[in-house]
């Protein structure tokens, strides 16, 4: 990087490998990894950073393929000063680095229902950006506002409606970093909410390869919504069903594999590279297009240089 970087209070690490920071354990380095000390440090750093330098936020890397050549610019990873969770009446406010599962659990203990978050891998910042959801509930159904730092270092509170949520997407401006989110949650009995989450976990573990290296669901459902978990849930336009019908359950390419247990989960089965994973994903897309006419769209975010 030819530009001189600002000197923050947080940690700047050049040429930092990102493989161990993603669930798939693949990918090259960040040109620079920045872990801000707090909100003020993040805002000051971005305000002073040359506007031509790209920035990319990562959470816990649960929905990410970093390509083998790594990411140019500054990768920003929020840490413990961004993971507070507060329950106040019907509102639950969480830092962007708070894990979705922790937010669901803390809310339940306070008698508030955000149980849909319990089985979603990742942190709140990513959940907001991707409008994460399952069992028929989405971030968009509960979000009140998010706080974010813009690429120029300015701070903003954005009402949920301004994010124009869709299935697995939001219109958060490029380069903006979500730092905090507030949710409105219905009241519920804490014991009943905790029991429901245990049941959800058991169902997830029975149907998904939770012990393997994956990044969750690989492709969006062409139906345009997540599984509802109800008995009458149709599987006709689910990504897993189309992949299964194309004969690709368990299919391998290099060290990458489509899960035997759930064919919409892309696995690092044995020393896969990012190139293996992406190539297998593209092969699956082409076969599903041939066999069903449906054009599967990636849900996993792919970024970086080949």
CSV table of N, CA and C in Angstrom, one decimal, residues 74-244:
chain,number,residue,atom,x,y,z
A,74,UNK,N,-8.0,-2.0,3.3
A,74,UNK,CA,-8.1,-2.2,4.8
A,74,UNK,C,-9.3,-3.1,5.1
A,75,UNK,N,-9.0,-4.2,5.8
A,75,UNK,CA,-10.1,-5.0,6.3
A,75,UNK,C,-10.3,-4.6,7.8
A,76,UNK,N,-11.6,-4.3,8.1
A,76,UNK,CA,-11.9,-3.9,9.5
A,76,UNK,C,-12.7,-5.0,10.2
A,77,UNK,N,-12.2,-5.3,11.4
A,77,UNK,CA,-12.8,-6.3,12.2
A,77,UNK,C,-13.1,-5.8,13.6
A,78,UNK,N,-14.3,-5.7,14.0
A,78,UNK,CA,-14.7,-5.1,15.2
A,78,UNK,C,-14.6,-6.2,16.3
A,79,UNK,N,-14.1,-5.7,17.5
A,79,UNK,CA,-13.9,-6.7,18.6
A,79,UNK,C,-14.7,-6.4,19.8
A,80,UNK,N,-14.2,-6.6,21.0
A,80,UNK,CA,-14.9,-6.7,22.2
A,80,UNK,C,-15.6,-5.4,22.6
A,81,UNK,N,-15.1,-4.3,22.2
A,81,UNK,CA,-15.7,-3.0,22.5
A,81,UNK,C,-17.0,-2.7,21.6
A,82,UNK,N,-17.3,-3.7,20.8
A,82,UNK,CA,-18.5,-3.6,19.9
A,82,UNK,C,-19.5,-4.7,20.1
A,83,UNK,N,-19.4,-5.4,21.3
A,83,UNK,CA,-20.3,-6.6,21.4
A,83,UNK,C,-21.2,-6.5,22.6
A,84,UNK,N,-21.5,-5.3,23.1
A,84,UNK,CA,-22.4,-5.1,24.2
A,84,UNK,C,-23.8,-5.5,23.8
A,85,UNK,N,-24.6,-6.1,24.8
A,85,UNK,CA,-26.0,-6.4,24.5
A,85,UNK,C,-26.8,-5.8,25.7
A,86,UNK,N,-27.8,-5.0,25.4
A,86,UNK,CA,-28.7,-4.4,26.4
A,86,UNK,C,-30.1,-4.6,26.1
A,87,UNK,N,-30.9,-5.1,27.1
A,87,UNK,CA,-32.3,-5.3,27.0
A,87,UNK,C,-33.0,-4.2,27.9
A,88,UNK,N,-33.9,-3.5,27.2
A,88,UNK,CA,-34.6,-2.4,27.9
A,88,UNK,C,-36.0,-2.4,27.4
A,89,UNK,N,-36.9,-3.0,28.2
A,89,UNK,CA,-38.3,-3.1,27.8
A,89,UNK,C,-38.4,-3.9,26.6
A,90,UNK,N,-39.1,-3.4,25.6
A,90,UNK,CA,-39.3,-4.2,24.3
A,90,UNK,C,-38.1,-4.1,23.4
A,91,UNK,N,-37.1,-3.3,23.8
A,91,UNK,CA,-36.0,-3.1,22.9
A,91,UNK,C,-34.7,-3.9,23.3
A,92,UNK,N,-34.0,-4.4,22.3
A,92,UNK,CA,-32.8,-5.1,22.5
A,92,UNK,C,-31.7,-4.4,21.6
A,93,UNK,N,-30.7,-3.9,22.2
A,93,UNK,CA,-29.7,-3.2,21.5
A,93,UNK,C,-28.4,-4.0,21.6
A,94,UNK,N,-27.8,-4.2,20.4
A,94,UNK,CA,-26.6,-5.0,20.4
A,94,UNK,C,-25.5,-4.4,19.5
A,95,UNK,N,-24.3,-4.6,20.0
A,95,UNK,CA,-23.1,-4.1,19.1
A,95,UNK,C,-23.0,-5.0,17.9
A,96,UNK,N,-22.4,-4.5,16.9
A,96,UNK,CA,-22.2,-5.3,15.6
A,96,UNK,C,-21.4,-6.5,15.8
A,97,UNK,N,-20.5,-6.6,16.7
A,97,UNK,CA,-19.7,-7.8,16.9
A,97,UNK,C,-20.3,-8.8,17.8
A,98,UNK,N,-21.5,-8.5,18.4
A,98,UNK,CA,-22.1,-9.5,19.2
A,98,UNK,C,-22.6,-10.6,18.4
A,99,UNK,N,-22.4,-11.9,18.9
A,99,UNK,CA,-22.9,-13.0,18.1
A,99,UNK,C,-24.4,-13.1,18.1
A,100,UNK,N,-25.0,-13.5,17.0
A,100,UNK,CA,-26.4,-13.6,16.9
A,100,UNK,C,-27.0,-14.5,18.0
A,101,UNK,N,-26.3,-15.6,18.2
A,101,UNK,CA,-26.8,-16.6,19.2
A,101,UNK,C,-26.8,-16.0,20.6
A,102,UNK,N,-25.8,-15.2,20.9
A,102,UNK,CA,-25.7,-14.6,22.2
A,102,UNK,C,-26.8,-13.5,22.4
A,103,UNK,N,-27.1,-12.8,21.3
A,103,UNK,CA,-28.2,-11.8,21.4
A,103,UNK,C,-29.6,-12.5,21.7
A,104,UNK,N,-29.8,-13.6,20.9
A,104,UNK,CA,-31.0,-14.4,21.1
A,104,UNK,C,-31.2,-14.9,22.5
A,105,UNK,N,-30.0,-15.4,23.1
A,105,UNK,CA,-30.1,-16.0,24.4
A,105,UNK,C,-30.3,-14.9,25.5
A,106,UNK,N,-29.6,-13.8,25.4
A,106,UNK,CA,-29.7,-12.7,26.3
A,106,UNK,C,-31.2,-12.1,26.3
A,107,UNK,N,-31.7,-12.0,25.1
A,107,UNK,CA,-33.1,-11.5,24.9
A,107,UNK,C,-34.1,-12.4,25.6
A,108,UNK,N,-33.9,-13.7,25.4
A,108,UNK,CA,-34.8,-14.7,26.0
A,108,UNK,C,-34.7,-14.7,27.5
A,109,UNK,N,-33.5,-14.5,28.0
A,109,UNK,CA,-33.4,-14.4,29.5
A,109,UNK,C,-34.2,-13.2,30.0
A,110,UNK,N,-34.3,-12.2,29.2
A,110,UNK,CA,-35.0,-11.0,29.6
A,110,UNK,C,-36.5,-11.0,29.2
A,111,UNK,N,-36.9,-12.2,28.7
A,111,UNK,CA,-38.3,-12.3,28.4
A,111,UNK,C,-38.7,-11.7,27.0
A,112,UNK,N,-37.7,-11.6,26.1
A,112,UNK,CA,-38.0,-11.0,24.8
A,112,UNK,C,-37.6,-12.0,23.7
A,113,UNK,N,-38.4,-12.1,22.7
A,113,UNK,CA,-38.4,-13.1,21.6
A,113,UNK,C,-37.6,-12.6,20.4
A,114,UNK,N,-36.3,-13.0,20.4
A,114,UNK,CA,-35.5,-12.9,19.1
A,114,UNK,C,-34.9,-14.3,18.8
A,115,UNK,N,-35.8,-15.3,19.1
A,115,UNK,CA,-35.3,-16.7,19.0
A,115,UNK,C,-34.8,-17.1,17.6
A,116,UNK,N,-35.3,-16.4,16.6
A,116,UNK,CA,-34.9,-16.7,15.2
A,116,UNK,C,-33.4,-16.5,15.0
A,117,UNK,N,-32.8,-15.7,15.8
A,117,UNK,CA,-31.3,-15.4,15.7
A,117,UNK,C,-30.5,-16.6,16.2
A,118,UNK,N,-31.1,-17.5,17.0
A,118,UNK,CA,-30.3,-18.4,17.8
A,118,UNK,C,-29.5,-19.4,16.9
A,119,UNK,N,-30.0,-19.8,15.8
A,119,UNK,CA,-29.3,-20.8,14.9
A,119,UNK,C,-28.6,-20.1,13.7
A,120,UNK,N,-28.6,-18.8,13.7
A,120,UNK,CA,-27.9,-18.1,12.6
A,120,UNK,C,-26.5,-17.9,12.9
A,121,UNK,N,-25.5,-18.4,12.1
A,121,UNK,CA,-24.1,-18.3,12.5
A,121,UNK,C,-23.7,-16.9,12.1
A,122,UNK,N,-22.8,-16.3,13.0
A,122,UNK,CA,-22.3,-15.0,12.6
A,122,UNK,C,-22.7,-13.9,13.7
A,123,UNK,N,-22.4,-12.7,13.3
A,123,UNK,CA,-22.6,-11.6,14.3
A,123,UNK,C,-23.6,-10.6,13.7
A,124,UNK,N,-24.0,-9.7,14.6
A,124,UNK,CA,-25.1,-8.8,14.3
A,124,UNK,C,-24.9,-7.9,13.1
A,125,UNK,N,-23.7,-7.4,12.9
A,125,UNK,CA,-23.4,-6.6,11.8
A,125,UNK,C,-23.7,-7.3,10.4
A,126,UNK,N,-23.2,-8.5,10.3
A,126,UNK,CA,-23.5,-9.3,9.1
A,126,UNK,C,-24.9,-9.6,9.0
A,127,UNK,N,-25.6,-9.9,10.1
A,127,UNK,CA,-27.0,-10.3,10.1
A,127,UNK,C,-27.9,-9.1,9.5
A,128,UNK,N,-27.5,-7.9,9.9
A,128,UNK,CA,-28.2,-6.7,9.4
A,128,UNK,C,-27.9,-6.5,7.9
A,129,UNK,N,-26.7,-6.6,7.5
A,129,UNK,CA,-26.3,-6.4,6.1
A,129,UNK,C,-27.0,-7.4,5.2
A,130,UNK,N,-27.1,-8.6,5.7
A,130,UNK,CA,-27.7,-9.7,4.8
A,130,UNK,C,-29.2,-10.0,5.1
A,131,UNK,N,-29.8,-9.2,6.0
A,131,UNK,CA,-31.2,-9.4,6.4
A,131,UNK,C,-31.4,-10.9,6.7
A,132,UNK,N,-30.5,-11.4,7.7
A,132,UNK,CA,-30.5,-12.8,8.0
A,132,UNK,C,-31.9,-13.2,8.6
A,133,UNK,N,-32.2,-14.5,8.4
A,133,UNK,CA,-33.5,-14.9,8.9
A,133,UNK,C,-33.6,-16.4,8.8
A,134,UNK,N,-34.5,-17.0,9.5
A,134,UNK,CA,-34.9,-18.4,9.4
A,134,UNK,C,-36.2,-18.5,10.2
A,135,UNK,N,-36.9,-19.7,10.0
A,135,UNK,CA,-38.2,-20.0,10.6
A,135,UNK,C,-39.2,-18.9,10.3
A,136,UNK,N,-39.1,-18.3,9.2
A,136,UNK,CA,-40.1,-17.3,8.8
A,136,UNK,C,-39.9,-15.9,9.4
A,137,UNK,N,-38.8,-15.7,10.1
A,137,UNK,CA,-38.6,-14.3,10.7
A,137,UNK,C,-37.2,-13.8,10.2
A,138,UNK,N,-37.2,-12.5,10.0
A,138,UNK,CA,-36.0,-11.9,9.4
A,138,UNK,C,-35.6,-10.7,10.3
A,139,UNK,N,-34.4,-10.2,10.2
A,139,UNK,CA,-33.9,-9.0,10.8
A,139,UNK,C,-34.9,-7.9,10.5
A,140,UNK,N,-35.3,-7.7,9.3
A,140,UNK,CA,-36.2,-6.6,8.8
A,140,UNK,C,-37.5,-6.6,9.7
A,141,UNK,N,-37.9,-7.7,10.2
A,141,UNK,CA,-39.2,-7.8,10.9
A,141,UNK,C,-39.0,-7.1,12.3
A,142,UNK,N,-37.8,-7.0,12.8
A,142,UNK,CA,-37.6,-6.6,14.2
A,142,UNK,C,-36.7,-5.3,14.3
A,143,UNK,N,-35.9,-5.0,13.3
A,143,UNK,CA,-35.0,-3.9,13.4
A,143,UNK,C,-35.6,-2.5,13.5
A,144,UNK,N,-35.2,-1.7,14.4
A,144,UNK,CA,-35.6,-0.3,14.6
A,144,UNK,C,-34.7,0.6,13.9
A,145,UNK,N,-33.4,0.5,14.2
A,145,UNK,CA,-32.4,1.3,13.6
A,145,UNK,C,-31.0,0.7,13.7
A,146,UNK,N,-30.1,1.1,12.9
A,146,UNK,CA,-28.7,0.7,13.0
A,146,UNK,C,-27.9,2.0,13.1
A,147,UNK,N,-26.8,1.9,13.8
A,147,UNK,CA,-25.8,3.0,13.9
A,147,UNK,C,-24.6,2.5,13.0
A,148,UNK,N,-24.1,3.4,12.2
A,148,UNK,CA,-23.0,3.1,11.3
A,148,UNK,C,-22.0,4.2,11.2
A,149,UNK,N,-20.8,3.9,10.9
A,149,UNK,CA,-19.8,4.9,10.5
A,149,UNK,C,-19.5,4.8,9.0
A,150,UNK,N,-19.7,6.0,8.4
A,150,UNK,CA,-19.6,6.1,6.9
A,150,UNK,C,-18.1,6.0,6.5
A,151,UNK,N,-17.8,5.8,5.3
A,151,UNK,CA,-16.4,5.7,4.8
A,151,UNK,C,-15.6,7.0,5.1
A,152,UNK,N,-16.3,8.1,5.2
A,152,UNK,CA,-15.6,9.4,5.5
A,152,UNK,C,-15.5,9.6,7.0
A,153,UNK,N,-15.9,8.7,7.8
A,153,UNK,CA,-15.8,8.8,9.3
A,153,UNK,C,-17.0,9.4,10.0
A,154,UNK,N,-17.9,9.9,9.2
A,154,UNK,CA,-19.1,10.5,9.8
A,154,UNK,C,-20.0,9.4,10.4
A,155,UNK,N,-20.8,9.7,11.4
A,155,UNK,CA,-21.6,8.7,12.1
A,155,UNK,C,-23.1,8.9,11.8
A,156,UNK,N,-23.8,7.8,11.7
A,156,UNK,CA,-25.2,7.9,11.2
A,156,UNK,C,-26.1,7.0,12.0
A,157,UNK,N,-27.3,7.4,12.3
A,157,UNK,CA,-28.3,6.4,12.8
A,157,UNK,C,-29.3,6.3,11.7
A,158,UNK,N,-29.5,5.1,11.2
A,158,UNK,CA,-30.3,4.8,10.0
A,158,UNK,C,-31.6,4.0,10.4
A,159,UNK,N,-32.8,4.6,10.2
A,159,UNK,CA,-34.0,3.9,10.4
A,159,UNK,C,-34.0,2.6,9.6
A,160,UNK,N,-34.6,1.6,10.1
A,160,UNK,CA,-34.7,0.3,9.4
A,160,UNK,C,-35.3,0.5,8.0
A,161,UNK,N,-36.3,1.3,7.8
A,161,UNK,CA,-37.0,1.4,6.5
A,161,UNK,C,-36.0,2.0,5.5
A,162,UNK,N,-35.0,2.8,5.9
A,162,UNK,CA,-34.1,3.3,4.9
A,162,UNK,C,-33.1,2.3,4.3
A,163,UNK,N,-33.1,1.1,4.9
A,163,UNK,CA,-32.2,0.1,4.4
A,163,UNK,C,-32.8,-0.8,3.3
A,164,UNK,N,-34.1,-0.5,3.1
A,164,UNK,CA,-34.8,-1.2,2.0
A,164,UNK,C,-34.4,-2.7,1.9
A,165,UNK,N,-34.8,-3.4,2.9
A,165,UNK,CA,-34.4,-4.8,3.0
A,165,UNK,C,-35.1,-5.6,2.0
A,166,UNK,N,-34.4,-6.6,1.5
A,166,UNK,CA,-35.0,-7.7,0.6
A,166,UNK,C,-34.5,-9.0,1.1
A,167,UNK,N,-34.8,-10.1,0.4
A,167,UNK,CA,-34.4,-11.4,0.8
A,167,UNK,C,-32.9,-11.4,0.7
A,168,UNK,N,-32.2,-11.6,1.8
A,168,UNK,CA,-30.8,-11.7,1.9
A,168,UNK,C,-30.0,-10.5,1.4
A,169,UNK,N,-30.7,-9.3,1.6
A,169,UNK,CA,-29.9,-8.1,1.2
A,169,UNK,C,-30.5,-6.8,1.9
A,170,UNK,N,-29.6,-5.8,1.9
A,170,UNK,CA,-30.0,-4.5,2.4
A,170,UNK,C,-29.3,-3.5,1.5
A,171,UNK,N,-29.7,-2.2,1.6
A,171,UNK,CA,-29.0,-1.2,0.8
A,171,UNK,C,-28.2,-0.3,1.7
A,172,UNK,N,-27.3,-1.0,2.5
A,172,UNK,CA,-26.3,-0.2,3.3
A,172,UNK,C,-25.2,0.3,2.3
A,173,UNK,N,-24.9,1.6,2.4
A,173,UNK,CA,-24.0,2.2,1.4
A,173,UNK,C,-22.6,1.5,1.5
A,174,UNK,N,-21.9,1.4,0.4
A,174,UNK,CA,-20.6,0.8,0.3
A,174,UNK,C,-19.6,1.4,1.2
A,175,UNK,N,-18.9,0.6,1.9
A,175,UNK,CA,-17.8,1.1,2.8
A,175,UNK,C,-18.3,1.5,4.2
A,176,UNK,N,-19.6,1.5,4.4
A,176,UNK,CA,-20.1,1.9,5.8
A,176,UNK,C,-20.0,0.7,6.7
A,177,UNK,N,-19.7,1.0,8.0
A,177,UNK,CA,-19.5,-0.1,8.9
A,177,UNK,C,-20.6,0.0,10.0
A,178,UNK,N,-21.4,-1.0,10.1
A,178,UNK,CA,-22.4,-1.1,11.1
A,178,UNK,C,-21.7,-1.3,12.5
A,179,UNK,N,-22.1,-0.5,13.5
A,179,UNK,CA,-21.5,-0.6,14.8
A,179,UNK,C,-22.5,-1.1,15.9
A,180,UNK,N,-23.8,-0.9,15.6
A,180,UNK,CA,-24.8,-1.2,16.6
A,180,UNK,C,-26.2,-1.3,16.0
A,181,UNK,N,-27.0,-2.1,16.6
A,181,UNK,CA,-28.4,-2.3,16.0
A,181,UNK,C,-29.4,-2.4,17.2
A,182,UNK,N,-30.6,-1.8,17.0
A,182,UNK,CA,-31.6,-1.9,17.9
A,182,UNK,C,-32.8,-2.7,17.3
A,183,UNK,N,-33.3,-3.7,18.1
A,183,UNK,CA,-34.4,-4.5,17.7
A,183,UNK,C,-35.6,-4.3,18.6
A,184,UNK,N,-36.8,-4.5,18.1
A,184,UNK,CA,-38.0,-4.5,18.9
A,184,UNK,C,-38.4,-6.0,18.9
A,185,UNK,N,-38.6,-6.5,20.2
A,185,UNK,CA,-38.9,-7.9,20.4
A,185,UNK,C,-40.1,-8.1,21.2
A,186,UNK,N,-41.0,-9.1,20.8
A,186,UNK,CA,-42.2,-9.4,21.5
A,186,UNK,C,-41.9,-10.0,22.9
A,187,UNK,N,-42.8,-9.9,23.8
A,187,UNK,CA,-42.6,-10.5,25.1
A,187,UNK,C,-42.8,-12.0,25.1
A,188,UNK,N,-42.2,-12.7,25.9
A,188,UNK,CA,-42.4,-14.2,26.0
A,188,UNK,C,-41.9,-14.7,27.3
A,189,UNK,N,-42.3,-15.9,27.7
A,189,UNK,CA,-41.8,-16.5,28.9
A,189,UNK,C,-40.4,-17.0,28.7
A,190,UNK,N,-39.4,-16.5,29.6
A,190,UNK,CA,-38.0,-16.9,29.4
A,190,UNK,C,-37.8,-18.4,29.2
A,191,UNK,N,-38.4,-19.2,30.1
A,191,UNK,CA,-38.2,-20.7,30.0
A,191,UNK,C,-38.7,-21.2,28.7
A,192,UNK,N,-39.9,-20.7,28.2
A,192,UNK,CA,-40.4,-21.2,27.0
A,192,UNK,C,-39.6,-20.8,25.8
A,193,UNK,N,-39.0,-19.6,25.8
A,193,UNK,CA,-38.2,-19.1,24.7
A,193,UNK,C,-36.9,-19.9,24.7
A,194,UNK,N,-36.3,-20.2,25.9
A,194,UNK,CA,-35.0,-21.0,25.9
A,194,UNK,C,-35.3,-22.4,25.4
A,195,UNK,N,-36.4,-23.0,25.8
A,195,UNK,CA,-36.8,-24.3,25.3
A,195,UNK,C,-37.0,-24.4,23.8
A,196,UNK,N,-37.6,-23.3,23.3
A,196,UNK,CA,-37.8,-23.3,21.8
A,196,UNK,C,-36.4,-23.2,21.1
A,197,UNK,N,-35.5,-22.5,21.7
A,197,UNK,CA,-34.2,-22.4,21.0
A,197,UNK,C,-33.4,-23.7,21.1
A,198,UNK,N,-33.6,-24.4,22.2
A,198,UNK,CA,-33.0,-25.8,22.3
A,198,UNK,C,-33.5,-26.7,21.2
A,199,UNK,N,-34.9,-26.6,21.0
A,199,UNK,CA,-35.5,-27.4,20.0
A,199,UNK,C,-35.0,-27.1,18.6
A,200,UNK,N,-34.9,-25.7,18.3
A,200,UNK,CA,-34.3,-25.3,17.0
A,200,UNK,C,-32.9,-25.8,16.8
A,201,UNK,N,-32.1,-25.8,17.8
A,201,UNK,CA,-30.7,-26.2,17.7
A,201,UNK,C,-30.7,-27.7,17.4
A,202,UNK,N,-31.5,-28.5,18.0
A,202,UNK,CA,-31.6,-29.9,17.8
A,202,UNK,C,-32.0,-30.2,16.4
A,203,UNK,N,-33.0,-29.5,15.9
A,203,UNK,CA,-33.4,-29.7,14.5
A,203,UNK,C,-32.3,-29.3,13.5
A,204,UNK,N,-31.6,-28.2,13.8
A,204,UNK,CA,-30.5,-27.7,12.9
A,204,UNK,C,-29.4,-28.8,12.9
A,205,UNK,N,-29.0,-29.3,14.1
A,205,UNK,CA,-27.9,-30.2,14.1
A,205,UNK,C,-28.3,-31.6,13.4
A,206,UNK,N,-29.6,-31.9,13.4
A,206,UNK,CA,-30.0,-33.1,12.7
A,206,UNK,C,-30.0,-33.0,11.2
A,207,UNK,N,-30.1,-31.8,10.7
A,207,UNK,CA,-30.3,-31.6,9.3
A,207,UNK,C,-29.1,-30.9,8.6
A,208,UNK,N,-28.2,-30.3,9.4
A,208,UNK,CA,-27.1,-29.5,8.8
A,208,UNK,C,-25.8,-30.0,9.3
A,209,UNK,N,-24.7,-29.9,8.5
A,209,UNK,CA,-23.4,-30.4,8.8
A,209,UNK,C,-22.7,-29.4,9.8
A,210,UNK,N,-23.2,-29.2,11.0
A,210,UNK,CA,-22.7,-28.2,11.9
A,210,UNK,C,-21.3,-28.5,12.4
A,211,UNK,N,-20.8,-29.7,12.3
A,211,UNK,CA,-19.5,-30.0,12.7
A,211,UNK,C,-18.4,-29.9,11.6
A,212,UNK,N,-18.8,-29.6,10.4
A,212,UNK,CA,-17.9,-29.5,9.3
A,212,UNK,C,-17.6,-28.0,9.0
A,213,UNK,N,-16.5,-27.8,8.3
A,213,UNK,CA,-16.1,-26.5,7.9
A,213,UNK,C,-17.0,-26.0,6.7
A,214,UNK,N,-17.9,-25.1,7.1
A,214,UNK,CA,-18.8,-24.6,6.0
A,214,UNK,C,-19.0,-23.1,6.3
A,215,UNK,N,-19.8,-22.5,5.4
A,215,UNK,CA,-20.2,-21.1,5.6
A,215,UNK,C,-21.7,-21.0,5.6
A,216,UNK,N,-22.3,-22.0,6.1
A,216,UNK,CA,-23.8,-21.9,6.1
A,216,UNK,C,-24.4,-22.2,4.7
A,217,UNK,N,-25.6,-21.7,4.5
A,217,UNK,CA,-26.2,-21.9,3.2
A,217,UNK,C,-25.4,-21.3,2.1
A,218,UNK,N,-25.1,-22.0,1.0
A,218,UNK,CA,-24.3,-21.5,0.0
A,218,UNK,C,-25.0,-20.6,-1.0
A,219,UNK,N,-26.3,-21.0,-1.4
A,219,UNK,CA,-27.0,-20.3,-2.4
A,219,UNK,C,-28.4,-19.9,-1.8
A,220,UNK,N,-28.9,-18.8,-2.3
A,220,UNK,CA,-30.2,-18.3,-1.9
A,220,UNK,C,-31.3,-19.2,-2.4
A,221,UNK,N,-32.4,-19.3,-1.7
A,221,UNK,CA,-33.5,-20.1,-2.2
A,221,UNK,C,-34.2,-19.4,-3.4
A,222,UNK,N,-34.4,-20.0,-4.6
A,222,UNK,CA,-35.1,-19.3,-5.6
A,222,UNK,C,-36.5,-18.9,-5.2
A,223,UNK,N,-37.1,-19.6,-4.2
A,223,UNK,CA,-38.4,-19.2,-3.7
A,223,UNK,C,-38.4,-17.8,-3.2
A,224,UNK,N,-37.3,-17.3,-2.8
A,224,UNK,CA,-37.2,-15.9,-2.3
A,224,UNK,C,-37.5,-15.8,-0.8
A,225,UNK,N,-37.4,-16.9,-0.1
A,225,UNK,CA,-37.6,-16.8,1.4
A,225,UNK,C,-36.9,-18.0,2.0
A,226,UNK,N,-36.6,-17.9,3.3
A,226,UNK,CA,-36.0,-19.0,4.1
A,226,UNK,C,-37.0,-20.1,4.4
A,227,UNK,N,-36.4,-21.2,4.9
A,227,UNK,CA,-37.3,-22.3,5.4
A,227,UNK,C,-38.1,-21.7,6.6
A,228,UNK,N,-39.4,-22.1,6.6
A,228,UNK,CA,-40.2,-21.6,7.7
A,228,UNK,C,-40.1,-22.6,8.9
A,229,UNK,N,-39.7,-23.8,8.7
A,229,UNK,CA,-39.7,-24.8,9.7
A,229,UNK,C,-41.1,-25.4,10.0
A,230,UNK,N,-42.1,-25.0,9.3
A,230,UNK,CA,-43.5,-25.5,9.5
A,230,UNK,C,-43.6,-26.8,8.7
A,231,UNK,N,-44.6,-27.6,9.1
A,231,UNK,CA,-44.8,-28.9,8.5
A,231,UNK,C,-45.2,-28.8,7.0
A,232,UNK,N,-45.9,-27.7,6.7
A,232,UNK,CA,-46.4,-27.5,5.3
A,232,UNK,C,-45.4,-26.7,4.4
A,233,UNK,N,-44.1,-26.6,4.9
A,233,UNK,CA,-43.1,-25.9,4.1
A,233,UNK,C,-42.8,-26.6,2.8
A,234,UNK,N,-42.9,-25.9,1.7
A,234,UNK,CA,-42.6,-26.5,0.4
A,234,UNK,C,-41.1,-26.5,0.1
A,235,UNK,N,-40.6,-27.6,-0.4
A,235,UNK,CA,-39.2,-27.7,-0.7
A,235,UNK,C,-38.9,-27.6,-2.2
A,236,UNK,N,-40.0,-27.3,-3.0
A,236,UNK,CA,-39.9,-27.3,-4.4
A,236,UNK,C,-38.8,-26.3,-5.0
A,237,UNK,N,-38.8,-25.1,-4.4
A,237,UNK,CA,-37.9,-24.1,-4.9
A,237,UNK,C,-36.8,-23.8,-3.9
A,238,UNK,N,-36.4,-24.8,-3.1
A,238,UNK,CA,-35.3,-24.6,-2.1
A,238,UNK,C,-34.0,-25.0,-2.9
A,239,UNK,N,-33.0,-24.2,-2.6
A,239,UNK,CA,-31.7,-24.5,-3.3
A,239,UNK,C,-31.2,-25.9,-3.0
A,240,UNK,N,-31.4,-26.4,-1.8
A,240,UNK,CA,-30.9,-27.8,-1.5
A,240,UNK,C,-31.6,-28.8,-2.4
A,241,UNK,N,-32.9,-28.6,-2.6
A,241,UNK,CA,-33.7,-29.5,-3.4
A,241,UNK,C,-33.3,-29.6,-4.8
A,242,UNK,N,-33.0,-28.4,-5.4
A,242,UNK,CA,-32.5,-28.3,-6.8
A,242,UNK,C,-31.1,-28.9,-7.0
A,243,UNK,N,-30.3,-28.7,-6.0
A,243,UNK,CA,-28.9,-29.3,-6.0
A,243,UNK,C,-29.0,-30.8,-5.9
A,244,UNK,N,-29.9,-31.3,-5.1
A,244,UNK,CA,-30.1,-32.7,-4.9
A,244,UNK,C,-30.6,-33.3,-6.2
